[in-house]
PDB file of C-alpha atoms in Angstrom:
ATOM      1  CA  MET D1019    -193.433  83.398  -6.181  1.00 60.00           C
ATOM      2  CA  ILE D1020    -194.469  83.149  -2.530  1.00 67.00           C
ATOM      3  CA  LYS D1021    -191.706  83.636   0.027  1.00 75.00           C
ATOM      4  CA  GLU D1022    -191.945  81.557   3.155  1.00 74.00           C
ATOM      5  CA  THR D1023    -190.206  82.379   6.427  1.00 78.00           C
ATOM      6  CA  VAL D1024    -188.772  79.382   8.261  1.00 77.00           C
ATOM      7  CA  THR D1025    -187.570  79.733  11.848  1.00 83.00           C
ATOM      8  CA  MET D1026    -184.633  77.443  12.589  1.00 84.00           C
ATOM      9  CA  SER D1027    -182.436  76.833  15.591  1.00 85.00           C
ATOM     10  CA  HIS D1028    -178.635  76.918  15.327  1.00 91.00           C
ATOM     11  CA  LYS D1029    -178.569  73.126  15.314  1.00 90.00           C
ATOM     12  CA  GLU D1030    -181.035  72.999  12.427  1.00 90.00           C
ATOM     13  CA  LEU D1031    -179.072  75.657  10.531  1.00 91.00           C
ATOM     14  CA  ASP D1032    -175.910  73.580  10.917  1.00 92.00           C
ATOM     15  CA  ARG D1033    -177.809  70.562   9.623  1.00 93.00           C
ATOM     16  CA  LEU D1034    -179.030  72.591   6.648  1.00 93.00           C
ATOM     17  CA  HIS D1035    -175.501  73.658   5.681  1.00 95.00           C
ATOM     18  CA  ILE D1036    -174.135  70.130   6.056  1.00 95.00           C
ATOM     19  CA  ILE D1037    -176.995  68.608   4.023  1.00 95.00           C
ATOM     20  CA  GLN D1038    -176.441  71.232   1.315  1.00 95.00           C
ATOM     21  CA  GLU D1039    -172.724  70.393   1.251  1.00 95.00           C
ATOM     22  CA  SER D1040    -173.659  66.735   0.911  1.00 94.00           C
ATOM     23  CA  LEU D1041    -176.047  67.481  -1.967  1.00 94.00           C
ATOM     24  CA  ASN D1042    -173.393  69.614  -3.697  1.00 94.00           C
ATOM     25  CA  ARG D1043    -170.975  66.652  -3.395  1.00 92.00           C
ATOM     26  CA  HIS D1044    -168.488  68.581  -1.246  1.00 94.00           C
ATOM     27  CA  ILE D1045    -168.731  65.906   1.443  1.00 94.00           C
ATOM     28  CA  THR D1046    -170.088  62.363   1.471  1.00 94.00           C
ATOM     29  CA  GLN D1047    -173.177  61.303   3.379  1.00 94.00           C
ATOM     30  CA  GLU D1048    -170.947  59.334   5.751  1.00 95.00           C
ATOM     31  CA  GLN D1049    -168.977  62.499   6.549  1.00 95.00           C
ATOM     32  CA  ALA D1050    -172.236  64.428   6.957  1.00 95.00           C
ATOM     33  CA  ALA D1051    -173.495  61.785   9.380  1.00 96.00           C
ATOM     34  CA  ALA D1052    -170.290  62.017  11.405  1.00 95.00           C
ATOM     35  CA  ARG D1053    -170.433  65.831  11.521  1.00 95.00           C
ATOM     36  CA  ILE D1054    -174.084  65.929  12.575  1.00 94.00           C
ATOM     37  CA  GLY D1055    -173.769  62.962  14.929  1.00 94.00           C
ATOM     38  CA  ILE D1056    -176.514  60.781  13.407  1.00 94.00           C
ATOM     39  CA  SER D1057    -176.622  57.598  11.350  1.00 96.00           C
ATOM     40  CA  ILE D1058    -176.095  57.443   7.594  1.00 95.00           C
ATOM     41  CA  ARG D1059    -179.683  56.251   7.162  1.00 97.00           C
ATOM     42  CA  GLN D1060    -180.965  59.325   8.995  1.00 96.00           C
ATOM     43  CA  VAL D1061    -178.863  61.552   6.714  1.00 96.00           C
ATOM     44  CA  LYS D1062    -180.521  59.888   3.727  1.00 96.00           C
ATOM     45  CA  ARG D1063    -183.931  60.623   5.253  1.00 95.00           C
ATOM     46  CA  LEU D1064    -182.957  64.271   5.832  1.00 95.00           C
ATOM     47  CA  VAL D1065    -181.694  64.593   2.245  1.00 95.00           C
ATOM     48  CA  GLN D1066    -184.980  63.167   0.965  1.00 96.00           C
ATOM     49  CA  ARG D1067    -187.021  65.553   3.118  1.00 95.00           C
ATOM     50  CA  TYR D1068    -184.838  68.473   1.996  1.00 94.00           C
ATOM     51  CA  ARG D1069    -185.410  67.567  -1.665  1.00 94.00           C
ATOM     52  CA  ASN D1070    -189.182  67.269  -1.161  1.00 94.00           C
ATOM     53  CA  GLU D1071    -189.888  70.165   1.220  1.00 92.00           C
ATOM     54  CA  GLY D1072    -186.840  72.422   1.069  1.00 90.00           C
ATOM     55  CA  PRO D1073    -185.296  73.951   4.211  1.00 90.00           C
ATOM     56  CA  SER D1074    -188.575  73.666   6.141  1.00 89.00           C
ATOM     57  CA  GLY D1075    -188.251  69.874   5.868  1.00 90.00           C
ATOM     58  CA  LEU D1076    -185.299  69.957   8.264  1.00 90.00           C
ATOM     59  CA  VAL D1077    -187.228  71.763  11.007  1.00 90.00           C
ATOM     60  CA  SER D1078    -188.294  69.542  13.896  1.00 86.00           C
ATOM     61  CA  ARG D1079    -191.890  68.419  13.564  1.00 86.00           C
ATOM     62  CA  ARG D1080    -192.258  68.346  17.364  1.00 87.00           C
ATOM     63  CA  ARG D1081    -191.881  72.126  17.622  1.00 87.00           C
ATOM     64  CA  GLY D1082    -194.801  73.769  19.401  1.00 86.00           C
ATOM     65  CA  LYS D1083    -196.249  70.500  20.702  1.00 90.00           C
ATOM     66  CA  ARG D1084    -196.459  69.164  24.239  1.00 90.00           C
ATOM     67  CA  PRO D1085    -193.881  66.538  25.175  1.00 90.00           C
ATOM     68  CA  ASN D1086    -195.111  62.946  25.079  1.00 90.00           C
ATOM     69  CA  ASN D1087    -193.938  62.314  28.639  1.00 90.00           C
ATOM     70  CA  SER D1088    -195.637  65.361  30.204  1.00 91.00           C
ATOM     71  CA  PHE D1089    -198.435  65.021  32.741  1.00 93.00           C
ATOM     72  CA  SER D1090    -201.939  66.089  31.758  1.00 92.00           C
ATOM     73  CA  THR D1091    -203.415  69.271  33.201  1.00 93.00           C
ATOM     74  CA  GLU D1092    -206.151  67.217  34.922  1.00 95.00           C
ATOM     75  CA  PHE D1093    -203.548  65.073  36.702  1.00 94.00           C
ATOM     76  CA  ARG D1094    -201.655  68.171  37.795  1.00 95.00           C
ATOM     77  CA  ALA D1095    -204.867  69.808  39.061  1.00 95.00           C
ATOM     78  CA  THR D1096    -205.676  66.654  41.047  1.00 94.00           C
ATOM     79  CA  VAL D1097    -202.235  66.604  42.653  1.00 95.00           C
ATOM     80  CA  ILE D1098    -202.344  70.332  43.465  1.00 95.00           C
ATOM     81  CA  SER D1099    -205.801  70.038  45.058  1.00 94.00           C
ATOM     82  CA  LEU D1100    -204.561  67.140  47.222  1.00 93.00           C
ATOM     83  CA  LEU D1101    -201.482  69.125  48.210  1.00 93.00           C
ATOM     84  CA  LYS D1102    -203.497  72.205  49.158  1.00 93.00           C
ATOM     85  CA  GLY D1103    -206.125  70.190  50.997  1.00 92.00           C
ATOM     86  CA  ARG D1104    -204.412  67.399  52.897  1.00 91.00           C
ATOM     87  CA  TYR D1105    -200.669  67.987  52.551  1.00 90.00           C
ATOM     88  CA  ALA D1106    -200.347  71.768  52.794  1.00 88.00           C
ATOM     89  CA  ASP D1107    -197.648  71.628  55.476  1.00 90.00           C
ATOM     90  CA  PHE D1108    -195.632  68.806  53.863  1.00 92.00           C
ATOM     91  CA  GLY D1109    -192.375  69.222  52.012  1.00 92.00           C
ATOM     92  CA  PRO D1110    -191.934  67.821  48.501  1.00 94.00           C
ATOM     93  CA  THR D1111    -190.265  64.572  49.581  1.00 94.00           C
ATOM     94  CA  LEU D1112    -192.813  63.602  52.229  1.00 95.00           C
ATOM     95  CA  ALA D1113    -195.725  64.729  50.036  1.00 94.00           C
ATOM     96  CA  CYS D1114    -194.400  62.594  47.177  1.00 95.00           C
ATOM     97  CA  GLU D1115    -194.144  59.566  49.468  1.00 95.00           C
ATOM     98  CA  LYS D1116    -197.697  60.043  50.795  1.00 94.00           C
ATOM     99  CA  LEU D1117    -199.144  60.578  47.309  1.00 94.00           C
ATOM    100  CA  ARG D1118    -197.500  57.336  46.214  1.00 95.00           C
ATOM    101  CA  GLU D1119    -198.501  55.315  49.314  1.00 95.00           C
ATOM    102  CA  ILE D1120    -202.055  56.525  49.899  1.00 94.00           C
ATOM    103  CA  HIS D1121    -203.291  57.718  46.501  1.00 93.00           C
ATOM    104  CA  GLY D1122    -201.123  55.662  44.126  1.00 93.00           C
ATOM    105  CA  LEU D1123    -199.929  58.760  42.249  1.00 92.00           C
ATOM    106  CA  CYS D1124    -196.394  58.271  40.958  1.00 92.00           C
ATOM    107  CA  LEU D1125    -194.337  61.314  40.067  1.00 93.00           C
ATOM    108  CA  SER D1126    -190.833  62.464  40.841  1.00 94.00           C
ATOM    109  CA  ILE D1127    -189.932  64.576  43.839  1.00 95.00           C
ATOM    110  CA  GLU D1128    -188.458  67.261  41.599  1.00 95.00           C
ATOM    111  CA  THR D1129    -191.636  67.547  39.513  1.00 95.00           C
ATOM    112  CA  LEU D1130    -193.701  67.835  42.675  1.00 95.00           C
ATOM    113  CA  ARG D1131    -191.317  70.443  44.114  1.00 94.00           C
ATOM    114  CA  LYS D1132    -191.505  72.481  40.893  1.00 95.00           C
ATOM    115  CA  TRP D1133    -195.320  72.400  40.928  1.00 95.00           C
ATOM    116  CA  MET D1134    -195.383  73.372  44.617  1.00 94.00           C
ATOM    117  CA  VAL D1135    -193.115  76.364  43.974  1.00 93.00           C
ATOM    118  CA  GLU D1136    -195.272  77.494  41.036  1.00 93.00           C
ATOM    119  CA  GLU D1137    -198.436  77.259  43.171  1.00 92.00           C
ATOM    120  CA  GLY D1138    -196.843  79.023  46.151  1.00 90.00           C
ATOM    121  CA  ILE D1139    -197.112  75.998  48.452  1.00 90.00           C
ATOM    122  CA  TRP D1140    -193.343  75.619  48.827  1.00 90.00           C
ATOM    123  CA  ARG D1141    -190.651  78.292  48.962  1.00 87.00           C
ATOM    124  CA  GLU D1142    -187.302  77.716  47.355  1.00 82.00           C
ATOM    125  CA  ARG D1143    -184.475  77.813  49.841  1.00 80.00           C
ATOM    126  CA  ARG D1144    -181.032  79.099  49.140  1.00 79.00           C
ATOM    127  CA  ARG D1145    -178.236  76.600  49.416  1.00 79.00           C
ATOM    128  CA  LYS D1146    -175.786  77.042  52.227  1.00 82.00           C
ATOM    129  CA  PHE D1147    -172.310  77.483  50.897  1.00 85.00           C
ATOM    130  CA  ALA D1148    -169.550  75.419  52.444  1.00 86.00           C
ATOM    131  CA  ARG D1149    -167.221  77.440  54.621  1.00 88.00           C
ATOM    132  CA  ILE D1150    -163.811  77.977  53.135  1.00 87.00           C
ATOM    133  CA  TYR D1151    -160.993  77.273  55.542  1.00 87.00           C
ATOM    134  CA  GLN D1152    -157.483  78.567  55.146  1.00 86.00           C
ATOM    135  CA  ARG D1153    -155.131  75.924  53.805  1.00 86.00           C
ATOM    136  CA  ARG D1154    -152.248  74.895  56.053  1.00 80.00           C
ATOM    137  CA  MET D1155    -148.716  75.374  54.780  1.00 81.00           C
ATOM    138  CA  ARG D1156    -146.968  72.172  53.730  1.00 81.00           C
ATOM    139  CA  ARG D1157    -144.269  71.186  56.237  1.00 77.00           C
ATOM    140  CA  PRO D1158    -140.750  70.415  55.010  1.00 80.00           C
ATOM    141  CA  SER D1159    -140.473  67.026  56.778  1.00 77.00           C
ATOM    142  CA  TYR D1160    -142.861  64.108  57.191  1.00 77.00           C
ATOM    143  CA  GLY D1161    -144.336  63.933  60.693  1.00 71.00           C
ATOM    144  CA  GLU D1162    -143.383  67.491  61.583  1.00 73.00           C
ATOM    145  CA  LEU D1163    -146.972  68.431  62.297  1.00 68.00           C
ATOM    146  CA  ILE D1164    -147.800  66.951  65.691  1.00 66.00           C
ATOM    147  CA  GLN D1165    -151.113  67.383  67.441  1.00 65.00           C
ATOM    148  CA  ILE D1166    -150.718  68.139  71.095  1.00 65.00           C
ATOM    149  CA  ASP D1167    -153.566  67.557  73.480  1.00 68.00           C
ATOM    150  CA  GLY D1168    -153.986  68.990  76.948  1.00 69.00           C
ATOM    151  CA  SER D1169    -153.788  65.710  78.860  1.00 72.00           C
ATOM    152  CA  PRO D1170    -151.126  65.350  81.608  1.00 74.00           C
ATOM    153  CA  HIS D1171    -150.100  61.851  80.425  1.00 73.00           C
ATOM    154  CA  ASP D1172    -146.816  61.204  78.654  1.00 71.00           C
ATOM    155  CA  TRP D1173    -147.829  59.884  75.274  1.00 64.00           C
ATOM    156  CA  PHE D1174    -144.491  60.309  73.564  1.00 57.00           C
TER     157      PHE D1174
END
């Protein structure tokens, strides 16, 4: 018998245990769906895949593949060449606006910033932390704290 090694994430391992409990009739498919956070129909699909393929049937089929919404390497190379050539001294926000206006290239500011950091065009800056001021003691009576200015006029 050939032994097969299946790499699973914690989420997939939890799914495996819950599907096994469902198959062993310890819990219903409705309870399994509630515990996993998916629909009953999807649980039925997972049970069917588990029966046909075993534990490897529960592993995500998207593993190791590029995301569907990722930009192509050619598009990225085009954007980087434009940034290095014409917009080398621009920040991510202005560069994104100019790429959209002049070249018709639509991408988010954050994606552009990430690419610029990876290429060494833009340096990440550290955030300035807000200064912490000492809290003022609460006064025992309302209106006790009066601001006094240096003007010679009688305001009170």
